PDB file of C-alpha atoms in Angstrom:
ATOM      1  CA  MET E   1       0.000   0.000   0.000  1.00  0.00           C
ATOM      2  CA  LYS E   2       1.344   3.397  -0.977  1.00  0.00           C
ATOM      3  CA  LYS E   3       2.065   5.754   1.912  1.00  0.00           C
ATOM      4  CA  ILE E   4       2.118   9.540   1.592  1.00  0.00           C
ATOM      5  CA  LYS E   5       4.228  11.485   4.085  1.00  0.00           C
ATOM      6  CA  TYR E   6       3.334  14.875   5.554  1.00  0.00           C
ATOM      7  CA  ARG E   7       5.267  17.201   7.841  1.00  0.00           C
ATOM      8  CA  ILE E   8       3.218  19.181  10.335  1.00  0.00           C
ATOM      9  CA  GLN E   9       4.413  22.249  12.204  1.00  0.00           C
ATOM     10  CA  TYR E  10       2.421  23.184  15.285  1.00  0.00           C
ATOM     11  CA  SER E  11       2.642  25.444  18.323  1.00  0.00           C
ATOM     12  CA  LYS E  12       2.517  24.453  21.980  1.00  0.00           C
ATOM     13  CA  THR E  13       1.339  27.237  24.296  1.00  0.00           C
ATOM     14  CA  ASP E  14      -0.674  28.070  27.409  1.00  0.00           C
ATOM     15  CA  ALA E  15      -1.402  25.085  29.683  1.00  0.00           C
ATOM     16  CA  ALA E  16      -0.106  22.645  27.050  1.00  0.00           C
ATOM     17  CA  ARG E  17       3.450  23.741  27.840  1.00  0.00           C
ATOM     18  CA  PHE E  18       3.188  21.659  31.025  1.00  0.00           C
ATOM     19  CA  THR E  19       2.295  18.531  29.018  1.00  0.00           C
ATOM     20  CA  SER E  20       5.171  16.108  28.534  1.00  0.00           C
ATOM     21  CA  HIS E  21       6.515  15.154  25.108  1.00  0.00           C
ATOM     22  CA  LEU E  22       5.109  11.627  25.492  1.00  0.00           C
ATOM     23  CA  ASP E  23       1.660  12.881  26.492  1.00  0.00           C
ATOM     24  CA  VAL E  24       1.614  15.295  23.533  1.00  0.00           C
ATOM     25  CA  ALA E  25       2.433  12.375  21.230  1.00  0.00           C
ATOM     26  CA  ARG E  26      -0.460  10.394  22.721  1.00  0.00           C
ATOM     27  CA  ALA E  27      -2.822  13.361  22.370  1.00  0.00           C
ATOM     28  CA  ILE E  28      -1.900  13.797  18.706  1.00  0.00           C
ATOM     29  CA  SER E  29      -2.406  10.082  18.084  1.00  0.00           C
ATOM     30  CA  ARG E  30      -5.927  10.375  19.530  1.00  0.00           C
ATOM     31  CA  THR E  31      -6.508  13.521  17.468  1.00  0.00           C
ATOM     32  CA  LEU E  32      -5.748  11.652  14.251  1.00  0.00           C
ATOM     33  CA  ARG E  33      -8.474   9.129  15.022  1.00  0.00           C
ATOM     34  CA  ARG E  34     -11.004  11.899  15.721  1.00  0.00           C
ATOM     35  CA  ALA E  35      -9.985  13.755  12.560  1.00  0.00           C
ATOM     36  CA  GLY E  36     -10.866  10.752  10.400  1.00  0.00           C
ATOM     37  CA  LEU E  37      -7.609  10.908   8.456  1.00  0.00           C
ATOM     38  CA  PRO E  38      -6.540   7.709   6.608  1.00  0.00           C
ATOM     39  CA  VAL E  39      -3.526   7.120   8.852  1.00  0.00           C
ATOM     40  CA  ALA E  40      -0.999   4.413   7.974  1.00  0.00           C
ATOM     41  CA  PHE E  41      -0.257   1.959  10.786  1.00  0.00           C
ATOM     42  CA  SER E  42       2.797  -0.095  11.622  1.00  0.00           C
ATOM     43  CA  LEU E  43       2.696  -3.866  11.221  1.00  0.00           C
ATOM     44  CA  GLY E  44       2.813  -6.423  14.024  1.00  0.00           C
ATOM     45  CA  PHE E  45       0.743  -7.399  17.044  1.00  0.00           C
ATOM     46  CA  ASN E  46       0.317  -3.820  18.284  1.00  0.00           C
ATOM     47  CA  PRO E  47      -0.156  -1.594  15.226  1.00  0.00           C
ATOM     48  CA  ALA E  48       0.410   2.093  15.911  1.00  0.00           C
ATOM     49  CA  PRO E  49       0.042   5.219  13.760  1.00  0.00           C
ATOM     50  CA  ARG E  50       3.145   5.867  11.667  1.00  0.00           C
ATOM     51  CA  LEU E  51       4.202   9.054  13.424  1.00  0.00           C
ATOM     52  CA  SER E  52       7.588  10.523  14.248  1.00  0.00           C
ATOM     53  CA  PHE E  53       8.287  13.628  16.290  1.00  0.00           C
ATOM     54  CA  GLY E  54      10.918  16.329  16.385  1.00  0.00           C
ATOM     55  CA  PRO E  55      13.164  17.281  19.316  1.00  0.00           C
ATOM     56  CA  PRO E  56      11.425  17.090  22.710  1.00  0.00           C
ATOM     57  CA  LEU E  57      10.602  20.454  24.244  1.00  0.00           C
ATOM     58  CA  PRO E  58      11.662  20.981  27.871  1.00  0.00           C
ATOM     59  CA  LEU E  59       8.629  20.967  30.161  1.00  0.00           C
ATOM     60  CA  GLY E  60       7.240  24.440  30.823  1.00  0.00           C
ATOM     61  CA  LEU E  61       8.469  26.011  27.588  1.00  0.00           C
ATOM     62  CA  GLU E  62       6.236  27.312  24.832  1.00  0.00           C
ATOM     63  CA  SER E  63       7.003  26.720  21.176  1.00  0.00           C
ATOM     64  CA  GLU E  64       6.101  27.923  17.707  1.00  0.00           C
ATOM     65  CA  ALA E  65       8.265  25.252  16.109  1.00  0.00           C
ATOM     66  CA  GLU E  66       7.076  21.766  17.067  1.00  0.00           C
ATOM     67  CA  PHE E  67       6.950  19.126  14.345  1.00  0.00           C
ATOM     68  CA  PHE E  68       5.722  15.649  13.586  1.00  0.00           C
ATOM     69  CA  ASP E  69       5.805  13.550  10.429  1.00  0.00           C
ATOM     70  CA  LEU E  70       2.689  11.596   9.512  1.00  0.00           C
ATOM     71  CA  GLU E  71       2.070   8.867   6.943  1.00  0.00           C
ATOM     72  CA  LEU E  72      -1.333   8.515   5.266  1.00  0.00           C
ATOM     73  CA  THR E  73      -2.669   5.838   2.946  1.00  0.00           C
ATOM     74  CA  ALA E  74      -4.366   8.388   0.669  1.00  0.00           C
ATOM     75  CA  ASP E  75      -2.903  11.336  -1.218  1.00  0.00           C
ATOM     76  CA  LEU E  76      -4.717  14.259   0.394  1.00  0.00           C
ATOM     77  CA  ALA E  77      -4.084  17.931  -0.256  1.00  0.00           C
ATOM     78  CA  ALA E  78      -2.008  19.576   2.461  1.00  0.00           C
ATOM     79  CA  GLU E  79      -4.871  22.012   3.079  1.00  0.00           C
ATOM     80  CA  ALA E  80      -7.274  19.123   3.783  1.00  0.00           C
ATOM     81  CA  VAL E  81      -4.896  17.699   6.391  1.00  0.00           C
ATOM     82  CA  PHE E  82      -4.449  21.189   7.857  1.00  0.00           C
ATOM     83  CA  GLN E  83      -8.200  21.701   8.268  1.00  0.00           C
ATOM     84  CA  ALA E  84      -8.736  18.244   9.790  1.00  0.00           C
ATOM     85  CA  LEU E  85      -6.049  18.871  12.408  1.00  0.00           C
ATOM     86  CA  LYS E  86      -7.131  22.462  13.033  1.00  0.00           C
ATOM     87  CA  GLU E  87     -10.582  21.309  14.075  1.00  0.00           C
ATOM     88  CA  THR E  88      -9.476  18.474  16.369  1.00  0.00           C
ATOM     89  CA  LEU E  89      -6.167  19.343  18.094  1.00  0.00           C
ATOM     90  CA  PRO E  90      -6.569  19.786  21.876  1.00  0.00           C
ATOM     91  CA  PRO E  91      -6.308  23.217  23.557  1.00  0.00           C
ATOM     92  CA  GLY E  92      -2.804  24.659  23.560  1.00  0.00           C
ATOM     93  CA  LEU E  93      -1.776  22.832  20.377  1.00  0.00           C
ATOM     94  CA  LYS E  94      -2.341  24.697  17.116  1.00  0.00           C
ATOM     95  CA  VAL E  95      -1.418  23.588  13.610  1.00  0.00           C
ATOM     96  CA  ILE E  96       0.706  26.178  11.790  1.00  0.00           C
ATOM     97  CA  LYS E  97       1.649  24.510   8.527  1.00  0.00           C
ATOM     98  CA  VAL E  98       1.270  21.189   6.698  1.00  0.00           C
ATOM     99  CA  GLN E  99       3.524  20.133   3.853  1.00  0.00           C
ATOM    100  CA  ARG E 100       3.313  17.030   1.704  1.00  0.00           C
ATOM    101  CA  LEU E 101       6.819  15.574   1.452  1.00  0.00           C
ATOM    102  CA  ILE E 102       8.011  14.469  -1.974  1.00  0.00           C
ATOM    103  CA  GLY E 103      10.847  12.028  -2.511  1.00  0.00           C
ATOM    104  CA  LYS E 104      13.293  10.925   0.141  1.00  0.00           C
ATOM    105  CA  THR E 105      13.691  13.296   3.083  1.00  0.00           C
ATOM    106  CA  SER E 106      15.640  13.013   6.311  1.00  0.00           C
ATOM    107  CA  SER E 107      13.813  12.175   9.511  1.00  0.00           C
ATOM    108  CA  LEU E 108      12.997  15.110  11.754  1.00  0.00           C
ATOM    109  CA  MET E 109      15.714  14.273  14.264  1.00  0.00           C
ATOM    110  CA  ALA E 110      18.319  13.904  11.514  1.00  0.00           C
ATOM    111  CA  GLY E 111      17.106  16.767   9.331  1.00  0.00           C
ATOM    112  CA  ILE E 112      17.008  19.531  11.960  1.00  0.00           C
ATOM    113  CA  LYS E 113      20.427  21.166  12.231  1.00  0.00           C
ATOM    114  CA  ALA E 114      19.669  24.144  14.480  1.00  0.00           C
ATOM    115  CA  LEU E 115      17.000  25.577  16.767  1.00  0.00           C
ATOM    116  CA  SER E 116      16.253  29.100  17.922  1.00  0.00           C
ATOM    117  CA  TYR E 117      14.894  30.232  21.277  1.00  0.00           C
ATOM    118  CA  GLN E 118      13.605  33.629  22.335  1.00  0.00           C
ATOM    119  CA  PHE E 119      14.037  34.873  25.907  1.00  0.00           C
ATOM    120  CA  LEU E 120      11.927  37.747  27.243  1.00  0.00           C
ATOM    121  CA  LEU E 121      14.226  39.486  29.722  1.00  0.00           C
ATOM    122  CA  GLN E 122      13.686  42.123  32.388  1.00  0.00           C
ATOM    123  CA  PRO E 123      17.010  43.701  33.418  1.00  0.00           C
ATOM    124  CA  HIS E 124      17.568  43.557  37.202  1.00  0.00           C
ATOM    125  CA  ALA E 125      18.997  47.074  37.336  1.00  0.00           C
ATOM    126  CA  GLU E 126      18.344  50.195  35.303  1.00  0.00           C
ATOM    127  CA  LEU E 127      20.442  48.940  32.440  1.00  0.00           C
ATOM    128  CA  GLY E 128      20.300  50.922  29.231  1.00  0.00           C
ATOM    129  CA  GLN E 129      20.492  49.443  25.761  1.00  0.00           C
ATOM    130  CA  LEU E 130      24.246  49.980  25.549  1.00  0.00           C
ATOM    131  CA  GLN E 131      24.857  48.098  28.810  1.00  0.00           C
ATOM    132  CA  VAL E 132      22.611  45.231  27.722  1.00  0.00           C
ATOM    133  CA  LYS E 133      24.396  45.033  24.370  1.00  0.00           C
ATOM    134  CA  SER E 134      27.744  45.040  26.176  1.00  0.00           C
ATOM    135  CA  LEU E 135      26.686  42.221  28.533  1.00  0.00           C
ATOM    136  CA  LEU E 136      25.606  40.021  25.628  1.00  0.00           C
ATOM    137  CA  GLU E 137      28.718  40.854  23.632  1.00  0.00           C
ATOM    138  CA  GLN E 138      30.852  39.798  26.608  1.00  0.00           C
ATOM    139  CA  LEU E 139      28.936  36.532  26.840  1.00  0.00           C
ATOM    140  CA  TRP E 140      29.237  35.973  23.071  1.00  0.00           C
ATOM    141  CA  THR E 141      33.016  36.504  23.060  1.00  0.00           C
ATOM    142  CA  LYS E 142      33.692  33.970  25.823  1.00  0.00           C
ATOM    143  CA  SER E 143      35.503  30.864  24.651  1.00  0.00           C
ATOM    144  CA  GLU E 144      33.834  28.687  27.277  1.00  0.00           C
ATOM    145  CA  LEU E 145      30.359  28.488  28.782  1.00  0.00           C
ATOM    146  CA  PRO E 146      30.613  25.542  31.194  1.00  0.00           C
ATOM    147  CA  VAL E 147      27.506  23.706  32.417  1.00  0.00           C
ATOM    148  CA  MET E 148      27.066  20.524  34.424  1.00  0.00           C
ATOM    149  CA  LYS E 149      25.639  17.660  32.379  1.00  0.00           C
ATOM    150  CA  ARG E 150      24.449  14.264  33.534  1.00  0.00           C
ATOM    151  CA  THR E 151      25.968  11.521  31.376  1.00  0.00           C
ATOM    152  CA  LYS E 152      26.079   7.720  31.478  1.00  0.00           C
ATOM    153  CA  SER E 153      29.358   7.930  33.390  1.00  0.00           C
ATOM    154  CA  GLY E 154      28.035  10.496  35.879  1.00  0.00           C
ATOM    155  CA  GLU E 155      28.027  14.273  36.001  1.00  0.00           C
ATOM    156  CA  GLN E 156      30.619  16.196  34.040  1.00  0.00           C
ATOM    157  CA  VAL E 157      31.292  19.774  32.994  1.00  0.00           C
ATOM    158  CA  VAL E 158      30.558  20.471  29.315  1.00  0.00           C
ATOM    159  CA  ASN E 159      31.429  23.596  27.324  1.00  0.00           C
ATOM    160  CA  ILE E 160      28.304  24.619  25.393  1.00  0.00           C
ATOM    161  CA  ARG E 161      29.836  27.721  23.783  1.00  0.00           C
ATOM    162  CA  PRO E 162      30.702  26.001  20.440  1.00  0.00           C
ATOM    163  CA  LEU E 163      27.002  25.127  20.036  1.00  0.00           C
ATOM    164  CA  TRP E 164      25.881  28.779  20.224  1.00  0.00           C
ATOM    165  CA  LEU E 165      25.678  29.937  16.606  1.00  0.00           C
ATOM    166  CA  ASP E 166      24.156  33.418  16.639  1.00  0.00           C
ATOM    167  CA  TYR E 167      22.043  35.890  18.599  1.00  0.00           C
ATOM    168  CA  ARG E 168      19.865  38.965  18.159  1.00  0.00           C
ATOM    169  CA  LEU E 169      18.624  41.627  20.580  1.00  0.00           C
ATOM    170  CA  ASP E 170      15.356  43.556  20.252  1.00  0.00           C
ATOM    171  CA  PHE E 171      14.395  46.253  22.736  1.00  0.00           C
ATOM    172  CA  GLU E 172      10.869  47.081  23.899  1.00  0.00           C
ATOM    173  CA  PRO E 173       9.743  50.553  25.075  1.00  0.00           C
ATOM    174  CA  GLU E 174       8.893  49.212  28.564  1.00  0.00           C
ATOM    175  CA  GLY E 175      12.522  48.271  29.182  1.00  0.00           C
ATOM    176  CA  LEU E 176      12.018  44.619  28.290  1.00  0.00           C
ATOM    177  CA  VAL E 177      14.518  42.862  26.051  1.00  0.00           C
ATOM    178  CA  PHE E 178      13.945  40.063  23.551  1.00  0.00           C
ATOM    179  CA  LEU E 179      17.038  37.888  23.150  1.00  0.00           C
ATOM    180  CA  THR E 180      16.887  35.324  20.341  1.00  0.00           C
ATOM    181  CA  ILE E 181      19.637  32.715  20.154  1.00  0.00           C
ATOM    182  CA  LYS E 182      20.345  30.132  17.469  1.00  0.00           C
ATOM    183  CA  VAL E 183      21.919  26.886  18.667  1.00  0.00           C
ATOM    184  CA  GLU E 184      23.258  23.799  16.967  1.00  0.00           C
ATOM    185  CA  PHE E 185      21.234  20.588  17.074  1.00  0.00           C
ATOM    186  CA  GLY E 186      22.867  17.322  16.074  1.00  0.00           C
ATOM    187  CA  PRO E 187      25.460  14.692  16.967  1.00  0.00           C
ATOM    188  CA  ARG E 188      27.554  17.179  18.966  1.00  0.00           C
ATOM    189  CA  GLY E 189      24.518  18.010  21.081  1.00  0.00           C
ATOM    190  CA  THR E 190      22.563  21.202  21.598  1.00  0.00           C
ATOM    191  CA  ILE E 191      22.002  23.917  24.202  1.00  0.00           C
ATOM    192  CA  ARG E 192      19.069  23.532  26.560  1.00  0.00           C
ATOM    193  CA  PRO E 193      17.379  26.860  27.325  1.00  0.00           C
ATOM    194  CA  ASP E 194      17.629  26.252  31.084  1.00  0.00           C
ATOM    195  CA  ASP E 195      21.401  25.810  30.759  1.00  0.00           C
ATOM    196  CA  PHE E 196      21.680  29.079  28.842  1.00  0.00           C
ATOM    197  CA  CYS E 197      19.543  30.806  31.480  1.00  0.00           C
ATOM    198  CA  THR E 198      22.270  30.226  34.073  1.00  0.00           C
ATOM    199  CA  PHE E 199      24.401  32.797  32.234  1.00  0.00           C
ATOM    200  CA  LEU E 200      21.578  35.360  32.142  1.00  0.00           C
ATOM    201  CA  ALA E 201      20.182  35.064  35.669  1.00  0.00           C
ATOM    202  CA  GLN E 202      22.706  37.417  37.292  1.00  0.00           C
ATOM    203  CA  ASP E 203      21.618  40.426  35.218  1.00  0.00           C
ATOM    204  CA  PHE E 204      18.084  39.600  34.066  1.00  0.00           C
ATOM    205  CA  GLN E 205      14.781  38.243  35.247  1.00  0.00           C
ATOM    206  CA  ILE E 206      13.702  35.687  32.654  1.00  0.00           C
ATOM    207  CA  ARG E 207      10.016  36.286  32.013  1.00  0.00           C
ATOM    208  CA  ARG E 208       9.387  33.825  29.191  1.00  0.00           C
ATOM    209  CA  VAL E 209      11.199  31.367  26.940  1.00  0.00           C
ATOM    210  CA  ILE E 210       9.805  30.136  23.628  1.00  0.00           C
ATOM    211  CA  ARG E 211      11.205  27.949  20.871  1.00  0.00           C
ATOM    212  CA  LYS E 212      10.869  30.095  17.760  1.00  0.00           C
ATOM    213  CA  ALA E 213      12.211  28.099  14.814  1.00  0.00           C
ATOM    214  CA  ALA E 214      13.882  24.949  13.544  1.00  0.00           C
ATOM    215  CA  PHE E 215      16.431  25.020  10.737  1.00  0.00           C
ATOM    216  CA  PHE E 216      16.500  22.027   8.404  1.00  0.00           C
ATOM    217  CA  GLU E 217      19.243  20.425   6.334  1.00  0.00           C
ATOM    218  CA  GLU E 218      16.950  20.692   3.338  1.00  0.00           C
ATOM    219  CA  LYS E 219      14.222  23.316   3.045  1.00  0.00           C
ATOM    220  CA  VAL E 220      10.998  21.371   3.503  1.00  0.00           C
ATOM    221  CA  ILE E 221       8.828  23.606   5.684  1.00  0.00           C
TER     222      ILE E 221
END
């Protein structure tokens, strides 16, 4: 039976940000049944929908860049899949884009090469734009940003600086600062937002963190 693959981008906000990656996967699986889509199932004694998900989002974070790949047994228009999901996804999950994948494409975990996160920051002191820019420039120019990581052999200090690819600052009239960072995702690892927050906490109150984008090896969505 021919299987047609689709890539779905969705957001995770509000109360849904406290739902675990596994529970989101279960909720989406139930959604597919309610939506009446012709979902392809795996073979074996316990057939399951042919779904694969992108990088897990740390609990408590919001995201505009969550993804799952879905296989159907019928060639539906992307818009039809979009509408079916739009009407049935649970609160806090919202479909953003659906793309029908053509030809061979990398899996989500292999195809994503970078992620971006946006931090909404409130400076602790009366820091002006120049001071904020200087603080971030100092952080950017460091050769090492050490964090403690739990590994199979126990805890060890890891330098996450090589995984930090870029950043941008945007200033709000109320004194708030939007910091957007781009980080590597792949075999060398990635930067967890909570690890990066340890380098911001001395000078800023972190009001909100959201995953903004995923950057793919090939442009598919």
